[in-house]
Coordinates of C-alpha atoms in Angstrom, one line a residue:
M123 CA 24.0 -6.1 22.6
A124 CA 23.7 -9.8 22.1
D125 CA 25.8 -11.3 19.3
D126 CA 22.7 -13.0 17.8
A127 CA 20.8 -9.8 17.1
A128 CA 19.5 -9.7 13.6
V129 CA 18.4 -6.7 11.5
S130 CA 16.2 -6.4 8.4
A131 CA 17.0 -4.3 5.3
A132 CA 14.7 -1.5 6.7
D133 CA 16.7 -1.6 10.0
I134 CA 20.0 -1.3 8.1
A135 CA 18.6 1.7 6.1
R136 CA 17.5 3.5 9.3
L137 CA 20.7 2.8 11.2
A138 CA 22.9 3.8 8.3
G139 CA 20.9 6.9 7.5
V140 CA 20.0 5.9 3.9
R141 CA 17.0 4.8 2.0
R142 CA 15.9 1.2 1.7
A143 CA 16.9 1.2 -2.0
A144 CA 20.5 1.9 -1.1
V145 CA 20.6 -1.3 1.0
S146 CA 19.3 -3.3 -2.0
N147 CA 22.0 -1.7 -4.2
W148 CA 24.7 -2.6 -1.7
R149 CA 23.5 -6.2 -1.8
R150 CA 23.7 -6.3 -5.6
R151 CA 27.0 -4.3 -6.0
Y152 CA 29.2 -5.7 -3.2
D153 CA 30.2 -9.3 -3.1
D154 CA 31.3 -8.9 0.5
F155 CA 28.0 -7.7 1.8
P156 CA 26.9 -10.0 4.7
R157 CA 24.7 -13.0 3.7
P158 CA 21.3 -13.4 5.3
V159 CA 21.2 -15.4 8.5
G160 CA 17.4 -15.8 8.7
G161 CA 14.0 -14.4 7.6
T162 CA 12.7 -15.2 4.2
A163 CA 13.8 -14.6 0.6
S164 CA 11.6 -11.5 0.3
S165 CA 12.4 -10.3 3.9
P166 CA 15.9 -11.5 4.9
L167 CA 17.5 -10.9 8.2
F168 CA 21.2 -10.1 8.7
A169 CA 23.5 -10.5 11.7
L170 CA 23.9 -7.1 13.3
P171 CA 27.6 -7.4 14.2
E172 CA 28.4 -8.4 10.6
I173 CA 26.5 -5.3 9.3
Q174 CA 28.2 -3.0 11.7
N175 CA 31.6 -4.3 10.6
W176 CA 30.7 -4.0 7.0
L177 CA 29.5 -0.4 7.4
R178 CA 32.6 0.4 9.4
R179 CA 34.9 -0.8 6.6
R180 CA 32.9 1.4 4.2
G181 CA 33.3 4.4 6.4
R182 CA 29.8 4.4 7.8
P183 CA 30.2 3.5 11.5
F184 CA 27.2 4.0 13.7
E185 CA 26.3 3.7 17.4
L186 CA 23.2 1.7 18.2
A187 CA 20.6 4.1 19.8
P188 CA 19.0 2.9 23.1
I189 CA 15.7 2.3 21.4
D190 CA 17.3 0.2 18.7
Q191 CA 19.1 -1.7 21.5
A192 CA 15.8 -2.4 23.1
W193 CA 14.2 -3.4 19.7
Q194 CA 17.1 -5.8 18.9
R195 CA 16.9 -7.3 22.3
L196 CA 13.1 -7.8 22.0
R197 CA 13.5 -9.4 18.6
A198 CA 16.2 -11.8 19.7
L199 CA 14.1 -13.2 22.5
G200 CA 12.1 -15.5 20.1
D201 CA 11.1 -16.1 16.6
D202 CA 9.1 -13.6 14.5
L203 CA 5.9 -15.5 14.9
G204 CA 5.7 -14.4 18.5
L205 CA 7.1 -10.9 18.0
G206 CA 3.7 -9.2 18.2
A207 CA 3.0 -10.7 21.5
R208 CA 6.4 -9.6 22.8
V209 CA 5.9 -6.1 21.6
A210 CA 2.5 -6.0 23.4
A211 CA 4.2 -7.3 26.6
A212 CA 6.7 -4.5 26.4
G213 CA 3.9 -2.1 26.0
E214 CA 2.2 -3.5 29.1
Y215 CA 5.4 -3.1 31.0
L216 CA 5.7 0.6 29.9
A217 CA 2.1 1.1 30.9
D218 CA 2.9 -0.4 34.3
R219 CA 0.5 -3.3 33.9
A220 CA 0.8 -6.7 35.5
E221 CA 2.6 -8.5 32.7
R222 CA 6.3 -8.1 32.4
P223 CA 9.0 -9.0 29.8
D224 CA 11.0 -12.0 31.1
D225 CA 14.3 -10.5 30.0
R226 CA 16.1 -8.3 32.7
E227 CA 18.2 -6.5 30.1
L228 CA 15.1 -5.5 28.1
R229 CA 13.3 -4.3 31.3
T230 CA 16.3 -2.1 32.1
L231 CA 16.4 -0.6 28.6
L232 CA 12.7 0.0 28.5
G233 CA 12.8 1.6 32.0
E234 CA 15.6 4.0 31.0
L235 CA 13.8 4.9 27.7
A236 CA 10.5 5.5 29.5
E237 CA 12.2 7.8 32.0
R238 CA 14.0 9.8 29.3
D239 CA 11.3 9.9 26.5
G240 CA 8.1 8.9 28.2
P241 CA 6.2 5.5 28.0
A242 CA 4.0 6.6 25.0
T243 CA 6.9 7.8 22.9
T244 CA 9.0 4.7 23.7
F245 CA 6.2 2.3 22.8
E246 CA 5.4 4.2 19.5
Q247 CA 9.1 3.8 18.5
L248 CA 8.9 0.1 19.2
C249 CA 5.7 -0.2 17.2
E250 CA 7.3 1.7 14.3
R251 CA 10.1 -0.8 14.1
Y252 CA 7.6 -3.7 14.4
F253 CA 5.5 -2.3 11.5
E254 CA 8.6 -1.7 9.4
A255 CA 10.0 -5.2 10.1
H256 CA 6.7 -6.8 8.9
A257 CA 5.8 -4.3 6.2
R258 CA 4.9 -7.1 3.7
R259 CA 2.5 -8.8 6.2
L260 CA 1.1 -5.8 8.1
S261 CA -0.8 -3.0 6.3
P262 CA -1.5 -0.1 8.6
T263 CA -3.7 2.6 7.2
P264 CA -1.5 5.1 5.3
S265 CA -1.0 8.2 7.6
A266 CA -2.2 10.6 4.9
Y267 CA -5.5 8.7 4.6
A268 CA -5.9 8.4 8.3
D269 CA -5.4 12.1 8.8
L270 CA -7.8 12.9 6.0
M271 CA -10.6 10.7 7.5
A272 CA -10.1 12.3 10.9
R273 CA -10.3 15.8 9.5
L274 CA -13.4 15.1 7.4
T275 CA -15.3 13.6 10.4
D276 CA -14.0 16.1 13.0
A277 CA -14.4 13.6 15.9
S278 CA -12.5 15.6 18.6
G279 CA -14.2 15.3 21.9
S280 CA -16.6 12.6 20.6
T281 CA -16.9 8.8 20.8
V282 CA -15.3 7.0 17.9
L283 CA -15.5 3.4 16.9
D284 CA -13.3 1.4 14.5
P285 CA -14.6 -2.2 14.1
A286 CA -11.5 -3.3 12.2
C287 CA -9.0 -1.2 14.1
G288 CA -5.7 -3.1 13.5
F289 CA -3.1 -1.4 15.5
G290 CA -5.3 1.7 16.2
S291 CA -4.0 4.1 13.6
L292 CA -7.4 5.6 12.8
L293 CA -8.4 5.9 16.5
L294 CA -5.1 7.6 17.4
V295 CA -5.5 10.4 14.9
S296 CA -9.2 10.9 15.6
R297 CA -8.5 13.0 18.7
A298 CA -11.6 11.5 20.2
A299 CA -12.3 11.6 23.9
R300 CA -13.5 8.0 23.9
V301 CA -12.5 5.3 21.5
R302 CA -13.9 1.9 20.9
G303 CA -12.1 -0.7 18.8
Q304 CA -12.2 -4.3 17.7
D305 CA -9.9 -6.5 15.6
V306 CA -9.8 -10.2 14.7
D307 CA -6.0 -10.3 15.4
P308 CA -5.4 -10.6 19.1
D309 CA -1.9 -9.1 19.0
A310 CA -3.1 -6.2 16.9
A311 CA -6.0 -5.5 19.2
R312 CA -3.7 -5.7 22.3
I313 CA -1.2 -3.3 20.8
A314 CA -3.9 -0.9 19.7
G315 CA -5.3 -0.8 23.2
I316 CA -1.9 -0.2 24.8
R317 CA -1.1 2.6 22.3
L318 CA -4.4 4.4 23.0
R319 CA -4.2 4.0 26.8
L320 CA -0.6 5.3 26.8
H321 CA -1.9 8.4 25.0
G322 CA -4.4 9.0 27.8
V323 CA -7.5 8.1 25.8
D324 CA -10.6 6.4 27.3
T325 CA -10.2 3.1 25.6
D326 CA -12.1 -0.1 25.1
V327 CA -10.6 -2.6 22.5
H328 CA -11.7 -6.2 21.9
A329 CA -10.1 -9.0 20.0
A330 CA -12.8 -10.7 17.9
D331 CA -14.3 -10.6 14.4
A332 CA -16.7 -7.7 14.4
L333 CA -19.0 -9.1 11.8
R334 CA -19.4 -12.5 13.5
K335 CA -18.9 -11.5 17.2
D336 CA -19.8 -7.8 17.6
A337 CA -18.4 -6.6 20.9
F338 CA -20.4 -3.4 20.7
A339 CA -23.8 -4.8 19.6
G340 CA -26.5 -2.2 20.3
Q341 CA -24.0 0.6 20.9
E342 CA -23.7 3.7 18.8
A343 CA -20.8 6.1 18.4
D344 CA -20.7 9.7 17.1
V345 CA -18.2 8.8 14.4
V346 CA -17.1 5.5 12.8
L347 CA -13.8 5.2 11.0
C348 CA -12.9 2.0 9.3
D349 CA -10.2 0.5 7.0
P350 CA -11.7 -3.1 6.7
P351 CA -10.1 -6.1 5.1
F352 CA -10.8 -6.5 1.4
N353 CA -11.9 -9.5 -0.7
E354 CA -12.9 -11.8 2.2
R355 CA -14.9 -14.7 1.0
G356 CA -15.4 -16.2 4.4
W357 CA -16.8 -13.2 6.2
G358 CA -19.9 -15.0 7.5
H359 CA -22.4 -14.7 4.7
E360 CA -24.3 -18.0 5.5
E361 CA -24.5 -17.5 9.3
L362 CA -25.5 -13.8 9.2
V363 CA -28.4 -14.1 6.9
G364 CA -31.2 -12.1 8.4
D365 CA -28.9 -10.0 10.6
A366 CA -30.5 -6.7 11.7
R367 CA -27.5 -4.8 10.4
W368 CA -28.4 -5.5 6.7
E369 CA -30.8 -2.5 6.5
Y370 CA -29.9 -1.8 2.9
G371 CA -29.8 -5.4 1.7
L372 CA -28.1 -8.7 2.4
P373 CA -24.5 -8.4 1.2
P374 CA -23.6 -10.9 -1.5
R375 CA -21.1 -13.6 -0.7
G376 CA -18.3 -11.7 -2.6
E377 CA -19.1 -8.3 -1.2
S378 CA -17.7 -8.3 2.3
E379 CA -16.9 -4.6 2.0
L380 CA -20.7 -3.8 1.8
A381 CA -21.2 -5.8 5.0
W382 CA -18.6 -3.6 6.7
V383 CA -20.3 -0.5 5.4
Q384 CA -23.7 -1.5 6.9
H385 CA -22.0 -2.7 10.1
C386 CA -20.5 0.8 10.4
L387 CA -23.8 2.5 9.7
A388 CA -25.5 0.4 12.3
H389 CA -23.0 1.6 14.9
V390 CA -23.2 5.4 14.3
K391 CA -25.8 7.7 15.8
P392 CA -28.5 9.2 13.6
G393 CA -26.7 12.2 11.9
G394 CA -23.3 10.7 12.6
T395 CA -20.6 10.2 10.0
V396 CA -18.9 7.1 8.7
A397 CA -15.6 7.3 6.8
I398 CA -14.5 4.0 5.4
L399 CA -11.8 3.0 2.9
M400 CA -13.1 0.8 0.1
P401 CA -11.6 -1.1 -2.9
G402 CA -12.3 0.7 -6.2
A403 CA -14.3 -2.3 -7.5
A404 CA -16.9 -2.0 -4.8
A405 CA -18.3 1.2 -6.4
G406 CA -19.2 -0.6 -9.6
R407 CA -19.6 -4.4 -9.1
R408 CA -23.0 -5.5 -10.4
S409 CA -23.5 -7.8 -7.4
G410 CA -23.6 -4.8 -5.1
K411 CA -25.8 -2.5 -7.2
R412 CA -29.0 -3.1 -5.1
I413 CA -27.2 -2.1 -1.9
R414 CA -25.6 0.9 -3.5
A415 CA -29.0 2.0 -4.8
N416 CA -30.6 1.8 -1.4
L417 CA -27.7 3.7 0.2
L418 CA -28.2 6.5 -2.4
R419 CA -32.1 6.6 -2.1
S420 CA -31.9 6.8 1.7
G421 CA -29.3 9.6 1.7
A422 CA -26.8 7.5 3.6
L423 CA -24.1 7.6 1.0
R424 CA -22.8 11.1 0.6
A425 CA -19.4 10.7 -1.2
V426 CA -17.3 8.3 -3.2
C427 CA -13.8 9.7 -3.7
T428 CA -10.9 7.9 -5.4
L429 CA -7.7 8.6 -3.4
A430 CA -5.4 6.3 -5.5
P431 CA -5.9 3.7 -8.1
G432 CA -8.0 0.9 -6.5
A433 CA -8.5 2.9 -3.3
D434 CA -11.7 4.9 -2.6
L435 CA -13.0 6.7 0.4
W436 CA -16.7 6.5 1.1
L437 CA -18.4 9.0 3.4
L438 CA -21.8 8.1 4.8
V439 CA -24.2 9.8 7.2
R440 CA -26.8 7.7 9.1
P441 CA -30.2 9.2 8.1
E442 CA -32.2 10.9 10.9
P443 CA -35.8 9.8 11.3
G444 CA -38.0 11.9 9.1
Q445 CA -35.1 13.7 7.4
R446 CA -35.5 14.4 3.7
P447 CA -32.7 12.6 1.7
P448 CA -30.3 14.8 -0.2
A449 CA -30.7 15.1 -4.0
T450 CA -27.0 14.8 -4.8
V451 CA -23.9 12.8 -3.9
L452 CA -20.2 13.8 -4.3
I453 CA -18.3 11.5 -6.8
A454 CA -14.8 12.6 -7.6
E455 CA -11.2 11.6 -8.4
M456 CA -8.7 13.4 -6.2
A457 CA -5.2 14.9 -6.9
G458 CA -4.4 14.6 -3.2
T459 CA -5.8 14.5 0.3
A460 CA -5.9 18.4 0.4
Q461 CA -8.1 18.5 -2.6
A462 CA -10.4 15.8 -1.2
E463 CA -10.9 17.8 2.0
R464 CA -11.5 21.1 0.0
L465 CA -14.0 19.4 -2.3
W466 CA -15.9 17.8 0.5
R467 CA -16.2 21.2 2.3
D468 CA -17.4 22.8 -1.0
Y469 CA -19.9 20.0 -1.5
L470 CA -21.3 20.5 2.0
G471 CA -21.6 24.2 1.3
D472 CA -23.3 23.8 -2.1
P473 CA -24.4 20.2 -2.8
E474 CA -26.2 21.3 -6.1
Q475 CA -23.0 22.7 -7.6
F476 CA -20.5 20.2 -6.5
G477 CA -22.6 17.1 -6.3
Q478 CA -24.1 14.7 -8.9
R479 CA -27.8 14.1 -9.0
I480 CA -28.7 10.8 -7.4
I481 CA -31.6 10.2 -9.8
D482 CA -29.1 10.2 -12.7
L483 CA -27.1 7.4 -11.0
L484 CA -30.0 5.0 -10.3
D485 CA -29.7 3.3 -13.7
E486 CA -29.2 -0.4 -14.5
D487 CA -25.7 -0.6 -13.0
V488 CA -25.7 2.1 -10.3
D489 CA -22.0 2.4 -11.1
L490 CA -20.4 5.0 -8.7
T491 CA -16.9 4.6 -10.0
P492 CA -15.4 8.2 -10.0
A493 CA -13.4 7.5 -13.2
R494 CA -16.8 7.2 -15.0
H495 CA -17.9 10.6 -13.8
R496 CA -14.9 12.7 -14.7
A497 CA -17.0 15.6 -15.9
H498 CA -17.7 16.4 -12.2
R499 CA -14.1 16.3 -11.0
A500 CA -11.9 19.2 -9.8
D501 CA -11.4 22.7 -11.1
P502 CA -9.4 22.4 -14.4
G503 CA -7.4 25.5 -13.5
E504 CA -6.2 23.8 -10.3
E505 CA -5.4 20.7 -12.2
F506 CA -3.5 22.7 -14.8
L507 CA -1.3 24.4 -12.2
A508 CA -0.7 21.1 -10.4
K509 CA 0.4 19.3 -13.5
Q510 CA 2.5 22.3 -14.5
R511 CA 4.4 21.9 -11.2
I512 CA 4.9 18.2 -11.9
L513 CA 6.2 18.8 -15.4
Q514 CA 8.8 21.2 -14.0
Q515 CA 10.1 18.5 -11.7
V516 CA 10.5 15.8 -14.4
D517 CA 14.2 14.9 -14.7
L518 CA 15.4 14.4 -18.2
E519 CA 19.0 13.3 -17.9
L520 CA 20.4 11.1 -20.7
P521 CA 23.1 8.7 -19.5
Q522 CA 26.6 9.1 -20.9
L523 CA 27.7 6.2 -23.2
A524 CA 31.1 5.6 -24.9
P525 CA 32.2 3.5 -27.9
A526 CA 33.1 -0.1 -27.0
A527 CA 36.0 -2.1 -28.6
G528 CA 35.0 -5.4 -30.1
E529 CA 32.0 -7.6 -29.4
P530 CA 31.6 -9.7 -26.3
V531 CA 31.2 -13.5 -26.2
Q532 CA 27.5 -14.4 -26.2
T533 CA 25.4 -16.8 -24.3
T534 CA 21.6 -17.4 -24.5
V535 CA 18.7 -17.1 -22.0
G536 CA 18.2 -20.9 -22.4
E537 CA 21.8 -21.5 -21.4
L538 CA 21.4 -19.2 -18.3
V539 CA 18.3 -21.2 -17.3
K540 CA 20.1 -24.5 -17.7
A541 CA 23.0 -23.2 -15.6
G542 CA 20.6 -22.3 -12.8
A543 CA 21.3 -18.5 -13.1
L544 CA 17.8 -17.7 -14.2
R545 CA 14.2 -19.1 -13.7
I546 CA 11.3 -18.1 -16.0
R547 CA 7.6 -18.3 -15.3
H548 CA 4.8 -17.1 -17.6
A549 CA 1.5 -15.8 -16.3
P550 CA -1.6 -17.8 -17.3
P551 CA -3.0 -16.8 -20.8
R552 CA -6.5 -16.1 -19.3
T553 CA -7.9 -14.9 -16.0
A554 CA -11.4 -14.8 -14.6
D555 CA -13.1 -11.6 -13.4
G556 CA -12.4 -10.7 -9.8
D557 CA -11.0 -8.1 -7.4
E558 CA -7.4 -9.1 -6.8
P559 CA -4.9 -6.4 -8.1
V560 CA -3.0 -7.5 -11.2
L561 CA -0.1 -5.8 -13.0
T562 CA -0.8 -5.2 -16.7
T563 CA 1.4 -4.5 -19.7
D564 CA 0.4 -0.8 -19.5
D565 CA 1.4 -0.7 -15.8
V566 CA 4.8 -2.0 -16.8
L567 CA 5.2 0.6 -19.5
T568 CA 4.2 3.5 -17.2
G569 CA 5.8 2.3 -14.1
G570 CA 2.5 2.6 -12.2
P571 CA 0.8 0.3 -9.6
P572 CA -1.4 -2.7 -10.7
T573 CA -4.6 -1.5 -12.3
G574 CA -5.9 -4.8 -13.5
R575 CA -8.3 -7.1 -11.5
A576 CA -8.7 -10.9 -11.6
A577 CA -10.2 -13.7 -9.5
P578 CA -7.8 -15.7 -7.3
D579 CA -6.0 -18.4 -9.2
D580 CA -3.7 -21.2 -7.8
G581 CA -1.7 -20.9 -11.0
A582 CA -1.1 -17.1 -10.7
V583 CA 2.5 -15.9 -11.0
Y584 CA 3.8 -13.3 -8.6
A585 CA 6.9 -11.1 -8.9
R586 CA 8.9 -9.9 -5.9
A587 CA 11.5 -7.2 -5.6
G588 CA 14.5 -7.8 -7.8
D589 CA 12.5 -9.9 -10.4
V590 CA 12.5 -8.8 -14.0
I591 CA 9.0 -8.5 -15.6
A592 CA 8.7 -8.5 -19.4
S593 CA 5.8 -8.5 -21.9
V594 CA 5.4 -9.5 -25.5
A595 CA 5.1 -5.8 -26.4
G596 CA 8.6 -5.2 -25.2
A597 CA 7.7 -3.6 -21.9
V598 CA 10.4 -4.6 -19.3
T599 CA 11.0 -3.5 -15.7
V600 CA 12.9 -4.6 -12.6
H601 CA 10.3 -4.9 -9.9
S602 CA 11.1 -2.9 -6.7
G603 CA 7.9 -2.9 -4.7
P604 CA 5.9 -5.5 -2.7
P605 CA 4.9 -8.8 -4.3
V606 CA 2.6 -8.3 -7.2
R607 CA 0.5 -10.6 -9.4
L608 CA 1.3 -10.6 -13.1
G609 CA -1.4 -10.3 -15.7
T610 CA -1.7 -12.0 -19.1
A611 CA 1.2 -11.6 -21.6
L612 CA 3.6 -11.0 -18.8
S613 CA 6.5 -13.2 -17.7
R614 CA 8.7 -13.3 -14.6
Y615 CA 12.5 -13.7 -14.8
R616 CA 14.0 -14.5 -11.4
V617 CA 17.8 -14.2 -11.4
D618 CA 20.5 -15.6 -9.1
P619 CA 21.9 -12.3 -7.9
D620 CA 25.3 -13.9 -7.3
R621 CA 25.6 -14.8 -11.1
L622 CA 23.3 -12.5 -13.0
D623 CA 22.4 -8.8 -12.6
A624 CA 18.7 -8.1 -12.9
D625 CA 19.1 -4.6 -14.5
F626 CA 21.5 -6.1 -17.0
L627 CA 19.1 -8.8 -18.0
A628 CA 16.2 -6.4 -18.2
G629 CA 18.2 -4.2 -20.6
C630 CA 19.0 -7.2 -22.8
L631 CA 15.4 -8.3 -22.9
R632 CA 14.2 -4.8 -23.8
A633 CA 16.8 -4.5 -26.6
A634 CA 15.6 -7.8 -28.1
D635 CA 13.0 -8.3 -30.9
F636 CA 11.0 -11.0 -29.1
P637 CA 10.0 -14.1 -31.0
V638 CA 6.6 -15.1 -29.8
H639 CA 4.8 -18.5 -29.9
S640 CA 2.1 -18.6 -32.6
A641 CA -0.4 -20.3 -30.4
S642 CA 0.0 -18.2 -27.3
T643 CA 1.1 -14.8 -26.1
R644 CA 4.1 -16.0 -24.1
I645 CA 7.5 -14.7 -24.8
D646 CA 10.0 -17.2 -26.3
T647 CA 13.4 -16.0 -25.2
R648 CA 15.3 -19.2 -25.1
R649 CA 17.3 -18.3 -28.2
L650 CA 17.8 -14.7 -27.1
K651 CA 21.5 -13.8 -27.0
V652 CA 23.0 -12.2 -23.9
P653 CA 26.5 -10.9 -23.7
R654 CA 28.7 -13.0 -21.4
H655 CA 30.2 -10.5 -18.8
S656 CA 31.5 -10.7 -15.3
L657 CA 29.1 -9.8 -12.6
D658 CA 30.8 -6.4 -12.0
T659 CA 30.6 -5.6 -15.7
Q660 CA 27.0 -6.7 -15.8
R661 CA 26.2 -4.3 -12.9
A662 CA 27.9 -1.4 -14.7
Y663 CA 25.8 -2.2 -17.8
G664 CA 22.8 -2.5 -15.6
V665 CA 23.2 1.0 -14.3
A666 CA 23.3 2.3 -17.8
F667 CA 20.2 0.3 -18.8
R668 CA 18.3 1.5 -15.8
A669 CA 19.3 5.1 -16.6
L670 CA 18.0 4.7 -20.1
A671 CA 14.7 3.2 -18.8
D672 CA 14.3 6.2 -16.4
F673 CA 15.0 8.6 -19.3
D674 CA 12.3 6.9 -21.4
R675 CA 9.8 7.0 -18.5
A676 CA 10.5 10.7 -18.0
L677 CA 9.9 11.3 -21.7
R678 CA 6.6 9.4 -21.5
Q679 CA 5.6 11.3 -18.4
Q680 CA 6.4 14.7 -20.1
A681 CA 4.4 13.7 -23.1
E682 CA 1.3 12.6 -21.1
I683 CA 1.4 15.7 -18.8
G684 CA 1.9 17.9 -21.9
R685 CA -1.3 16.5 -23.5
D686 CA -3.2 17.0 -20.2
L687 CA -1.9 20.6 -19.9
V688 CA -3.2 21.5 -23.4
R689 CA -6.6 20.0 -22.6
L690 CA -6.8 21.6 -19.1
G691 CA -5.5 24.9 -20.4
F692 CA -8.2 25.3 -23.0
A693 CA -10.9 24.3 -20.5
A694 CA -9.6 26.6 -17.7
L695 CA -9.3 29.6 -20.0
A696 CA -12.8 29.0 -21.6
E697 CA -14.4 28.6 -18.1
G698 CA -12.6 31.7 -16.7
R699 CA -10.7 29.5 -14.2
L700 CA -7.4 30.9 -15.5
K701 CA -6.4 34.1 -17.3
P702 CA -3.6 35.1 -19.6
G703 CA -0.4 36.1 -17.9
G704 CA 1.6 34.8 -15.0
G705 CA 0.0 36.8 -12.1

């Protein structure tokens, strides 16, 4: 293997047989952990030989598997901007197409892997590593959602179209005999086509913007599956005015998702099904109410189901000529994909019982947001039992603490900033209405995903993994997920990890009684005292602070679930969904 091979944190986790969080902990805890040699601050790359030596010293030696040797060789052949094209070229070689990787060592590795595991499996493994390496930039459809969409539409043996196919995830799980795809990213479209062909599927994939340059104009499929891009302002509103696809109304400039819905309906046969992932805001934005109303009146829209905060699944059926529109539509929040599938089947069997009357929804707002229609959601007995299982899994372990001798020397947050160990930024005090996900104070308190929404703003503040997020209400957390935008009353504390431990700082912030500026909601922590400890001691304190925070979160979760259990228990007993006893 070449000495210049570089690995990401995700690569290290896979090679060492640990979770990604363990690699982050190693970087914080061990001063001798190798320094990045490339990549970005949020997605660093490390020299593979240095990582191997470090793991060997820690008693974790590993042998690089042949697929990882091929992946590292492929990655070392150029910069990451051209990595997608190199992955596609490797796929073409595996599929025995005309194009070949230039590197002889890579060709040998790929040939051996293809002979041992098969070309399709080998290419899937390369794609998995590519998606993992670019997890922050690429967003393949979650496998649970893709499987659900395939099951609900039952496209086996049919022709399936995905007009925003990305890397082909939805088309692969559809089990269709013929697939048609299109994506604006040439590398993604090329990789999708190769993946599908290697699986023996009749494939036709094009690289172009489906809304502006429809590669399948006039063609219809049995099923359309789609996970389109969200919040696109430049989707072609001006140039597509009067397009024949807008049967249910011209999509407003800020409603690209409703353009994709109508594009999908225009490409499915009468009676055919469309399953499309949508942002939660699309179900209730006032600008889209006319199109939503027309979709309901025609009988095209059959279900709006919330799968996760901010993520809905819309199921549509293209009306057949002369067919009487249904009187109801399914609107529901889901406790999981299994429940979504079961409820959809129940609705198809008895629309009157499980659906909501369309006439009741055609009001001034035509708001189809499932959270507004909770009276029609799942069986309270099932919810009771599901929450009971969650409650039983809540871990309530209080960290062990011991008396300390004396008081440590103090510094202040202001001094840490002056010394360059810490940088602070405050979110703007006001935001405009929009669709971009934004973290709120409540989200910080509960440890949940961003539930707020706001318009794009050049002054917006974003937190990345390892940043401390704090609010004037005393809610504090160390962010561990992908970059997230901060809402009003939140501030970001970015530490120099070589001088200040994030968990230690978060604990000190949470322990403080924050002074607040009288004219704003920004935290004034410049005078906040922080114990002056060595980095190793900070990390030990940080572990204790994090354990206390986890304990608090578990307590909050127990209290919330307990309240839900009481409410659901009363409802389930009164409706006969549950009975006394454990049987």
